[in-house]
Amino acid sequence: MEFQVDDWVFLKVSPMKGVMRFGKKGKLSPRYPSIVMSVDDVHVTVQLSYEETPIAILDRHVQRLRTKDVPSVKVPWTNNNVEEMTWKFEEDMKSRYPYLFPPP
């Protein structure tokens, strides 16, 4: 496929490995987002990816399993003027973004 400058394209993201059949419905079926962004707002790296930036730690939760406790934190992310919140493992966030956590 070849594209010209200012061409519009749809990107299909498939959450499952293998061949997706047309018309497959369900929770994990691929969907196209209806958000239209300016190309100038998207900062893509050489590897054709972009990075979301965490803003702060909003909440903390400890999930109790049978043999251990798993601490999680609620993090809002900035992604091209769209805010999204997710729960992430606290240890992963501390190693990647230590500036979000106050010093002990």
mmCIF file of C-alpha atoms in Angstrom:
data_model
loop_
_atom_site.group_PDB
_atom_site.id
_atom_site.type_symbol
_atom_site.label_atom_id
_atom_site.label_comp_id
_atom_site.label_asym_id
_atom_site.label_seq_id
_atom_site.Cartn_x
_atom_site.Cartn_y
_atom_site.Cartn_z
ATOM 1 C CA MET A 1 0.000 0.000 0.000
ATOM 2 C CA GLU A 2 1.127 3.498 -0.697
ATOM 3 C CA PHE A 3 -0.142 6.698 0.868
ATOM 4 C CA GLN A 4 0.295 10.339 0.023
ATOM 5 C CA VAL A 5 0.699 13.284 2.368
ATOM 6 C CA ASP A 6 -2.665 14.314 3.912
ATOM 7 C CA ASP A 7 -4.276 10.907 3.237
ATOM 8 C CA TRP A 8 -6.693 9.680 5.918
ATOM 9 C CA VAL A 9 -6.459 6.056 7.021
ATOM 10 C CA PHE A 10 -8.151 3.789 9.580
ATOM 11 C CA LEU A 11 -5.897 1.767 11.841
ATOM 12 C CA LYS A 12 -7.205 -1.600 12.954
ATOM 13 C CA VAL A 13 -6.035 -2.849 16.343
ATOM 14 C CA SER A 14 -6.777 -6.471 17.075
ATOM 15 C CA PRO A 15 -6.689 -7.570 20.731
ATOM 16 C CA MET A 16 -6.428 -11.260 19.816
ATOM 17 C CA LYS A 17 -3.871 -13.298 17.915
ATOM 18 C CA GLY A 18 -4.930 -15.070 14.759
ATOM 19 C CA VAL A 19 -7.374 -14.234 12.027
ATOM 20 C CA MET A 20 -10.352 -12.036 12.882
ATOM 21 C CA ARG A 21 -13.476 -12.852 10.897
ATOM 22 C CA PHE A 22 -15.683 -10.114 9.514
ATOM 23 C CA GLY A 23 -18.695 -9.358 11.662
ATOM 24 C CA LYS A 24 -17.280 -10.940 14.821
ATOM 25 C CA LYS A 25 -19.005 -9.417 17.805
ATOM 26 C CA GLY A 26 -18.212 -9.539 21.460
ATOM 27 C CA LYS A 27 -16.376 -7.809 24.232
ATOM 28 C CA LEU A 28 -12.955 -8.046 22.592
ATOM 29 C CA SER A 29 -14.000 -7.360 19.004
ATOM 30 C CA PRO A 30 -11.933 -4.617 17.339
ATOM 31 C CA ARG A 31 -13.507 -1.187 17.143
ATOM 32 C CA TYR A 32 -12.532 1.998 15.390
ATOM 33 C CA PRO A 33 -12.408 5.090 17.636
ATOM 34 C CA SER A 34 -14.536 8.024 16.561
ATOM 35 C CA ILE A 35 -11.982 10.595 17.726
ATOM 36 C CA VAL A 36 -10.525 12.793 15.007
ATOM 37 C CA MET A 37 -7.176 14.360 15.926
ATOM 38 C CA SER A 38 -4.923 16.787 14.226
ATOM 39 C CA VAL A 39 -1.758 15.121 12.942
ATOM 40 C CA ASP A 40 0.303 17.881 14.552
ATOM 41 C CA ASP A 41 -0.934 16.870 18.043
ATOM 42 C CA VAL A 42 0.432 13.324 17.786
ATOM 43 C CA HIS A 43 4.145 13.030 18.567
ATOM 44 C CA VAL A 44 5.230 9.725 17.070
ATOM 45 C CA THR A 45 8.702 8.252 17.651
ATOM 46 C CA VAL A 46 10.923 6.659 15.038
ATOM 47 C CA GLN A 47 9.495 3.252 16.052
ATOM 48 C CA LEU A 48 5.999 4.576 15.161
ATOM 49 C CA SER A 49 4.806 4.694 18.770
ATOM 50 C CA TYR A 50 3.842 7.431 21.203
ATOM 51 C CA GLU A 51 4.170 7.760 24.945
ATOM 52 C CA GLU A 52 1.418 8.503 27.413
ATOM 53 C CA THR A 53 2.418 10.554 30.431
ATOM 54 C CA PRO A 54 1.082 9.953 33.960
ATOM 55 C CA ILE A 55 -0.119 13.057 35.780
ATOM 56 C CA ALA A 56 -0.408 12.019 39.446
ATOM 57 C CA ILE A 57 -1.415 9.270 41.846
ATOM 58 C CA LEU A 58 -5.096 9.720 42.701
ATOM 59 C CA ASP A 59 -5.877 6.669 44.825
ATOM 60 C CA ARG A 60 -4.257 3.577 46.314
ATOM 61 C CA HIS A 61 -5.780 0.123 46.770
ATOM 62 C CA VAL A 62 -4.413 -3.129 48.190
ATOM 63 C CA GLN A 63 -5.867 -6.318 46.737
ATOM 64 C CA ARG A 64 -5.619 -9.190 49.180
ATOM 65 C CA LEU A 65 -4.843 -12.584 47.671
ATOM 66 C CA ARG A 66 -4.456 -15.839 49.579
ATOM 67 C CA THR A 67 -0.745 -15.538 50.214
ATOM 68 C CA LYS A 68 0.121 -11.912 49.473
ATOM 69 C CA ASP A 69 -1.097 -8.333 49.141
ATOM 70 C CA VAL A 70 -0.912 -6.558 45.772
ATOM 71 C CA PRO A 71 -0.864 -2.741 46.015
ATOM 72 C CA SER A 72 -2.248 -0.770 43.058
ATOM 73 C CA VAL A 73 -2.510 2.936 42.294
ATOM 74 C CA LYS A 74 -5.027 4.877 40.217
ATOM 75 C CA VAL A 75 -3.257 7.021 37.615
ATOM 76 C CA PRO A 76 -4.662 9.610 35.177
ATOM 77 C CA TRP A 77 -2.786 9.727 31.854
ATOM 78 C CA THR A 78 -2.491 12.470 29.265
ATOM 79 C CA ASN A 79 -2.668 11.289 25.708
ATOM 80 C CA ASN A 80 -3.085 13.943 23.047
ATOM 81 C CA ASN A 81 -5.515 16.077 25.068
ATOM 82 C CA VAL A 82 -7.548 13.030 26.182
ATOM 83 C CA GLU A 83 -7.444 12.019 29.853
ATOM 84 C CA GLU A 84 -7.784 8.381 30.820
ATOM 85 C CA MET A 85 -7.525 6.759 34.264
ATOM 86 C CA THR A 86 -6.250 3.248 34.921
ATOM 87 C CA TRP A 87 -5.193 1.084 37.860
ATOM 88 C CA LYS A 88 -1.526 0.021 37.723
ATOM 89 C CA PHE A 89 0.733 -2.033 39.981
ATOM 90 C CA GLU A 90 2.391 0.283 42.467
ATOM 91 C CA GLU A 91 5.863 -1.263 42.141
ATOM 92 C CA ASP A 92 5.839 -0.873 38.347
ATOM 93 C CA MET A 93 4.814 2.757 38.621
ATOM 94 C CA LYS A 94 7.487 3.456 41.266
ATOM 95 C CA SER A 95 10.211 2.020 39.049
ATOM 96 C CA ARG A 96 9.083 3.844 35.886
ATOM 97 C CA TYR A 97 7.865 7.147 37.361
ATOM 98 C CA PRO A 98 9.503 7.717 40.788
ATOM 99 C CA TYR A 99 8.727 11.440 40.661
ATOM 100 C CA LEU A 100 5.026 10.684 41.232
ATOM 101 C CA PHE A 101 5.695 9.283 44.703
ATOM 102 C CA PRO A 102 6.745 11.387 47.708
ATOM 103 C CA PRO A 103 10.102 10.537 49.269
ATOM 104 C CA PRO A 104 9.933 8.227 52.321
#
